[in-house]
Tab-separated table of C-alpha atoms and ligand atoms in Angstrom:
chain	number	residue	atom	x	y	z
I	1	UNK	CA	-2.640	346.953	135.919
I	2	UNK	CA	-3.723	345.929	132.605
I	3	UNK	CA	-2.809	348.116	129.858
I	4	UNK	CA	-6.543	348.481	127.537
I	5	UNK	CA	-6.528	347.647	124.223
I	6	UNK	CA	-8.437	348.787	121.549
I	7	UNK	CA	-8.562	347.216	118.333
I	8	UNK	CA	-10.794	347.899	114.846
I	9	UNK	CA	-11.494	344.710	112.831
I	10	UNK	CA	-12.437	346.522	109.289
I	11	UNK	CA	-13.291	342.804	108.051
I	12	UNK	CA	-13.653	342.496	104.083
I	13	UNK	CA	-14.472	346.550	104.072
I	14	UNK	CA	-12.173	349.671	102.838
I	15	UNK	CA	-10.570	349.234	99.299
I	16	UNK	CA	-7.060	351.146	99.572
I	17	UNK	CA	-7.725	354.267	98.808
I	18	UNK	CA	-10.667	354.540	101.854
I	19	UNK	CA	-8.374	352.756	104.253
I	20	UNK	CA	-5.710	355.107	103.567
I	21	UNK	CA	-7.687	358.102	104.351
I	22	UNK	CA	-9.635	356.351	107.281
I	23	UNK	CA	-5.799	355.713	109.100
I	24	UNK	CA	-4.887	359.081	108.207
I	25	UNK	CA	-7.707	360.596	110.430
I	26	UNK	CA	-7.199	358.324	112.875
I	27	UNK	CA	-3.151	358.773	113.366
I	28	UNK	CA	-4.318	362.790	113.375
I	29	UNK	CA	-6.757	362.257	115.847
I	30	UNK	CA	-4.632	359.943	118.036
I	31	UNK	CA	-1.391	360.894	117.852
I	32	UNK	CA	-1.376	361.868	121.701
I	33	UNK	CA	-3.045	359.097	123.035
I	34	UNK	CA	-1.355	357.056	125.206
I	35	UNK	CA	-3.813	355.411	128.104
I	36	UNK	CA	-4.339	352.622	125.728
I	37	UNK	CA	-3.358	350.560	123.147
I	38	UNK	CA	-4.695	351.018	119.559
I	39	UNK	CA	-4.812	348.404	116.644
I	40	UNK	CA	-6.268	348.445	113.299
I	41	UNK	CA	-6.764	345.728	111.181
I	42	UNK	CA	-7.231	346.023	107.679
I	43	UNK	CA	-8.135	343.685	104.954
I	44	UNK	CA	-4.421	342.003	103.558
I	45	UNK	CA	-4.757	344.506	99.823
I	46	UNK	CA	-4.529	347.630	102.757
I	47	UNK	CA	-1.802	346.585	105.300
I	48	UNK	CA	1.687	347.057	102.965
I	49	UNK	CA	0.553	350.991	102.792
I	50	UNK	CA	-0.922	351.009	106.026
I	51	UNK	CA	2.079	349.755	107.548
I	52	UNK	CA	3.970	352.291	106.112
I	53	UNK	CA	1.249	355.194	107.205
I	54	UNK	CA	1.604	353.958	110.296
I	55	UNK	CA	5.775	353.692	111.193
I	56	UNK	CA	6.441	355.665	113.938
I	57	UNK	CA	3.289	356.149	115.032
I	58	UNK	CA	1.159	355.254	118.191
I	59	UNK	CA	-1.533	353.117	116.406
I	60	UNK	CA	-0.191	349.538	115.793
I	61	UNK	CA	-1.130	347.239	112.678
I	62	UNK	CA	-2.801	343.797	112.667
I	63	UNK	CA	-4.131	341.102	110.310
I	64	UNK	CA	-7.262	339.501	110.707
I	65	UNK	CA	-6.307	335.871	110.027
I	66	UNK	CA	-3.290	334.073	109.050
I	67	UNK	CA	-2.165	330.868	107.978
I	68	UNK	CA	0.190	328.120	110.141
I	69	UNK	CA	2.739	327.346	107.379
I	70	UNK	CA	5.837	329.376	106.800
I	71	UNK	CA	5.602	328.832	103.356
I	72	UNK	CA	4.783	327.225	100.310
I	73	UNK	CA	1.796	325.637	97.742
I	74	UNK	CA	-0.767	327.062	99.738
I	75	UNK	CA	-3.233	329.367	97.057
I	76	UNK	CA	-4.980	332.330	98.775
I	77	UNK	CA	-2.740	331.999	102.257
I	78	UNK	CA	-0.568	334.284	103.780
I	79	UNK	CA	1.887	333.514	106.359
I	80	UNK	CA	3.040	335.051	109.708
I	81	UNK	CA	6.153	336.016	108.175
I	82	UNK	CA	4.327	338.205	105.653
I	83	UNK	CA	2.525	339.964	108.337
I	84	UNK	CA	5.808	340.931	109.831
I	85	UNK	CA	7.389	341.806	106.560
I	86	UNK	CA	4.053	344.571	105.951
I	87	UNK	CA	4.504	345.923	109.599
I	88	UNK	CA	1.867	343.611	111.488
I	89	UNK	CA	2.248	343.251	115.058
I	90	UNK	CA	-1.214	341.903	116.253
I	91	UNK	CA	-3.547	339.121	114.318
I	92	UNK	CA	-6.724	338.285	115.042
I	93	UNK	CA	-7.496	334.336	114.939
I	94	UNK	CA	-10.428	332.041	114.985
I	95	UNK	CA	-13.405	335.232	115.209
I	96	UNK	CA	-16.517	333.789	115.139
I	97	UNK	CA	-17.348	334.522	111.116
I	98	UNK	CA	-14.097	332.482	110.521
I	99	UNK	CA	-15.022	329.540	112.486
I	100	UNK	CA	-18.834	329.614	111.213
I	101	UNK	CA	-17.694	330.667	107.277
I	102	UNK	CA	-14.390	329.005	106.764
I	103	UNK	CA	-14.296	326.257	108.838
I	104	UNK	CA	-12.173	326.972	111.177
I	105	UNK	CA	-12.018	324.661	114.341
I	106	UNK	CA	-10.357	324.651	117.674
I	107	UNK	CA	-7.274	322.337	116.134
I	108	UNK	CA	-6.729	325.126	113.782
I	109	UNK	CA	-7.125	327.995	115.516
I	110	UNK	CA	-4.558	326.191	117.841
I	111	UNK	CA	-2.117	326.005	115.483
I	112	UNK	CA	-2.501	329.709	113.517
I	113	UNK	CA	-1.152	331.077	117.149
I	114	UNK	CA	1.539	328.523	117.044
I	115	UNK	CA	2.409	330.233	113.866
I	116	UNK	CA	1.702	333.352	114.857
I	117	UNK	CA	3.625	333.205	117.879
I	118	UNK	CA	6.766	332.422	116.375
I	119	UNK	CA	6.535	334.981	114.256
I	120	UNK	CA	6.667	337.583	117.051
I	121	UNK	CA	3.212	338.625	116.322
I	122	UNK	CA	0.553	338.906	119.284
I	123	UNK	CA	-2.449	336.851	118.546
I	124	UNK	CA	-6.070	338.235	119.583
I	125	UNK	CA	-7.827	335.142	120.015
I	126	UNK	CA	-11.659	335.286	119.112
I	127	UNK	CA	-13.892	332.885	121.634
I	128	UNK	CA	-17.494	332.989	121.818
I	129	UNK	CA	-20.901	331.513	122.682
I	130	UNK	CA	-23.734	331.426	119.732
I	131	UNK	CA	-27.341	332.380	121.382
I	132	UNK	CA	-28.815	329.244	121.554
I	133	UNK	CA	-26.145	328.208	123.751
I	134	UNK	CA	-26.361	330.956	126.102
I	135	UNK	CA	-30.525	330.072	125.875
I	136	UNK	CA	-28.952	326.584	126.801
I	137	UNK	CA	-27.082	328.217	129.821
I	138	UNK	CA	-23.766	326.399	128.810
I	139	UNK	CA	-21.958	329.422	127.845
I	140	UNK	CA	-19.072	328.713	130.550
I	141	UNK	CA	-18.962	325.149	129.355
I	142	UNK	CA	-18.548	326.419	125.736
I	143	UNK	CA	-15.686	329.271	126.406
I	144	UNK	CA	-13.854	326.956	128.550
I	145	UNK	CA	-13.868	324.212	125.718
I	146	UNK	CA	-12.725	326.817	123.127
I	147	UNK	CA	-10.087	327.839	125.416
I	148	UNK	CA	-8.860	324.466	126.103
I	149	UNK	CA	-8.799	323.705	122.393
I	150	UNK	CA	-7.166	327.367	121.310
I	151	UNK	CA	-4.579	326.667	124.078
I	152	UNK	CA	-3.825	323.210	123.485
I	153	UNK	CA	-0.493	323.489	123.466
I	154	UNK	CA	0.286	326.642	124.281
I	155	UNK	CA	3.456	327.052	127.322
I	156	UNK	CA	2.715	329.427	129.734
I	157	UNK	CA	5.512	331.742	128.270
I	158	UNK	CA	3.549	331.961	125.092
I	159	UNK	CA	-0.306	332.162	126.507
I	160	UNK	CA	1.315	335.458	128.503
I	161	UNK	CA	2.100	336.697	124.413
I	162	UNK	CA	-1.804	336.391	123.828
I	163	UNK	CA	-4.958	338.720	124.426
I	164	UNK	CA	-8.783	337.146	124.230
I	165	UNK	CA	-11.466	338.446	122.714
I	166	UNK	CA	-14.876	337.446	124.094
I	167	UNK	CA	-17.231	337.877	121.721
I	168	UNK	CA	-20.676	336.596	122.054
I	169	UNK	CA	-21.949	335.373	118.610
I	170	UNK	CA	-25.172	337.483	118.886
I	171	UNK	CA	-23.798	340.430	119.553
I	172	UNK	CA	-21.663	340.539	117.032
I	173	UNK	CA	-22.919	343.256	114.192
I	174	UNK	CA	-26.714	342.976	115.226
I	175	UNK	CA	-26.497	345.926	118.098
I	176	UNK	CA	-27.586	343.971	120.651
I	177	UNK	CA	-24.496	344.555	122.971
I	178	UNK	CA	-23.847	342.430	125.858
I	179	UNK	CA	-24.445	343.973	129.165
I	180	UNK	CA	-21.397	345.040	131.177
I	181	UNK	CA	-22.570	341.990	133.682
I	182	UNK	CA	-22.533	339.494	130.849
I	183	UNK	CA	-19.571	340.604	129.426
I	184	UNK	CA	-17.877	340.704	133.062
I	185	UNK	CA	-19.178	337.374	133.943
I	186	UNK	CA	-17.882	335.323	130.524
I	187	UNK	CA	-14.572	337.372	131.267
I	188	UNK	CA	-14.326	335.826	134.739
I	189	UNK	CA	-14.943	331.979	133.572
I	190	UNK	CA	-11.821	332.785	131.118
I	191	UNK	CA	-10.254	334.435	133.377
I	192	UNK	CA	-10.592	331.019	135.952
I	193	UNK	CA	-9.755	328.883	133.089
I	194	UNK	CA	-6.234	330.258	132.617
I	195	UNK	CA	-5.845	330.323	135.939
I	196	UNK	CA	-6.318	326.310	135.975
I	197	UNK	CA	-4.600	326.385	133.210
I	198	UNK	CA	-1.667	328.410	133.815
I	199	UNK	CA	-0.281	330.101	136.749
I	200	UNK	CA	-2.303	333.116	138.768
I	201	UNK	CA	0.075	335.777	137.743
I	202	UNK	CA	0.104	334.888	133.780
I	203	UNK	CA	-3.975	334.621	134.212
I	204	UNK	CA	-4.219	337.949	135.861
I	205	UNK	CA	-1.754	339.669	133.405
I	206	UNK	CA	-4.015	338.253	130.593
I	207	UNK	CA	-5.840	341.048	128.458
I	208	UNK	CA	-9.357	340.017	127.812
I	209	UNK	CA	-11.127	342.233	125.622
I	210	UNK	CA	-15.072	342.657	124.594
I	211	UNK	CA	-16.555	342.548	121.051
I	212	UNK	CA	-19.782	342.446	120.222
I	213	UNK	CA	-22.287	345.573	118.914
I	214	UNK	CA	-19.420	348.342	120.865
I	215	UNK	CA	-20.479	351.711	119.961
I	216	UNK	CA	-19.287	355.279	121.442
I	217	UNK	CA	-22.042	355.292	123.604
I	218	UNK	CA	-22.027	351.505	125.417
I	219	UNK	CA	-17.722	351.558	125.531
I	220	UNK	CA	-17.619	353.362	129.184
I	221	UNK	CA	-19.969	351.520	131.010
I	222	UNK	CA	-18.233	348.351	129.375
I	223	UNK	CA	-14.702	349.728	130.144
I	224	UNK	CA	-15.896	350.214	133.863
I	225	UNK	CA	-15.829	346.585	134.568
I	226	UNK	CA	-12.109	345.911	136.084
I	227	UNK	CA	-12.866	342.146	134.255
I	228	UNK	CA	-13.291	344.328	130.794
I	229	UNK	CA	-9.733	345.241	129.536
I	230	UNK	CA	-10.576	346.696	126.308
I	231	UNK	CA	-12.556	345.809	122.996
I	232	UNK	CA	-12.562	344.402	119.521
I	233	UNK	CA	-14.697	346.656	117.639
I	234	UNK	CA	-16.279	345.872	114.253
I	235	UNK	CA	-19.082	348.009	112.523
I	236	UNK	CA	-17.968	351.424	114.493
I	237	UNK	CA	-14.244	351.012	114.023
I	238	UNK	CA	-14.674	352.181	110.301
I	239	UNK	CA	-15.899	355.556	110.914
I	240	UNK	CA	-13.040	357.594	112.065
I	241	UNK	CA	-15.116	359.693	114.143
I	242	UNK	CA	-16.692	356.847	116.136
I	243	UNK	CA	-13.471	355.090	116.812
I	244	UNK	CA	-11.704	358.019	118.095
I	245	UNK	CA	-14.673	358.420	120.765
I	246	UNK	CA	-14.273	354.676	121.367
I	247	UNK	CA	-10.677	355.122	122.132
I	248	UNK	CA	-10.857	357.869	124.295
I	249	UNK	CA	-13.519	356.569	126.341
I	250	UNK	CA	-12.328	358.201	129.521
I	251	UNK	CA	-12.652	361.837	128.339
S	1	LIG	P1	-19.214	344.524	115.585
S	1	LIG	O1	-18.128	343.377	115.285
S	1	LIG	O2	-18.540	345.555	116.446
S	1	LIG	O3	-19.592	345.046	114.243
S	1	LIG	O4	-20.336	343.860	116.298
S	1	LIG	C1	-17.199	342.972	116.254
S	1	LIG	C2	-16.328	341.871	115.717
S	1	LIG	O5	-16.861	340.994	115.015
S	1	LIG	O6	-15.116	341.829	115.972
């Protein structure tokens, strides 16, 4: 069985003071909760007080990008070791605003979870189609190559350190959630991949999680899917309220 995982990407939103008071509801609200896995993942400014909010508790911390070199003359980059040193144990890498804003490619998404890796941090690795693409009907072809390319060189005994987010690019903040079938269906063909890729057992102990428009009310029917092992929520992981019900989808 695949533990779910539920993770809030605050992107560039909550100065310190709000994301202070948004993890303090949340570590209130979810101090007891134990069926799955919860991240949060604040801006850089929040995660040294975060971090601290958060020791001992059940909620873990994680970054939403990183940068592949330990250290050095690199303006505006932080490194995997920083991450550790504020408490980070997750980081997202390559989301779809990332690859489309910044640049970012398959080479270097491949080697941020290098990085990450040996750091000890877990990387949530964004993959996605854009909606023309899914109009062309090549989504498979396109999360296979991003796979391939995120994965490059990646041993088996690191890709079982990794969770995947699938998020479909038009999905993503505009409400229009995937179905459960779509959802289920992309999480198969990565599913298949790392089984070619890798061996079955480190493909089925994979976590694969949705992202994409995930709201209170569309989480259960997504979370029924046995392909569906959690989600990467954006928009509705910085209401308190709203995440909480998200978490405790089962209730
Ligand atoms: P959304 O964002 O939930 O606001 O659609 C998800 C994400 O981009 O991770």
């Amino acid at each position: 069985m695949r533990r779910p995982l539920i993770a809030g990407n605050w992107k560039m939103n909550k100065k310190v003071g709000e994301a202070i008071e948004l993890v303090a509801a949340l570590k209130r609200e979810l101090y007891d909760e134990r069926a799955a896995e919860i991240v949060v993942c604040p801006p850089f400014t929040a995660l040294s007080p975060i971090g601290e909010i958060l020791e001992g508790s059940t909620i873990r911390l994680g970054a939403q990008d990183l940068f592949w070199e330990a250290e050095g003359a690199y303006t505006g980059e932080i490194s995997a070791a920083m991450l550790r040193d504020v408490g980070c144990v997750f980081v997202i890498i390559g989301h779809s605003e990332r690859r489309r804003l910044f640049g970012e490619t398959s080479e270097t998404v491949s080697r941020k979870i290098a990085a990450a890796l040996s750091a000890g941090l877990t990387p949530i690795v964004c993959v996605g189609e854009a909606l023309e693409k899914r109009e062309h009907g090549v989504t498979d072809e396109v999360l296979r190559k991003q796979m391939e390319g995120a994965f490059a060189s990646c041993g088996e005994g690191d890709f079982l350190k990794c969770a995947v987010a699938y998020e479909p690019v038009w999905a993503i903040g505009t409400g229009h959630t995937a179905t459960p079938e779509q959802a289920a269906a992309a999480h198969t063909t990565i599913r298949l991949w790392a089984r070619e890729r890798y061996q079955k057992e480190a493909a089925e102990k994979l976590r694969i999680l949705y992202g994409g428009s995930v709201t209170p009310h569309n989480i259960k029917e997504l979370m029924a899917r046995e392909e569906i092992d959690g989600a990467l929520v954006g928009g509705a992981s910085l209401d308190a309220d709203a995440f909480c019900r998200i978490v405790k989808y089962n209730r």
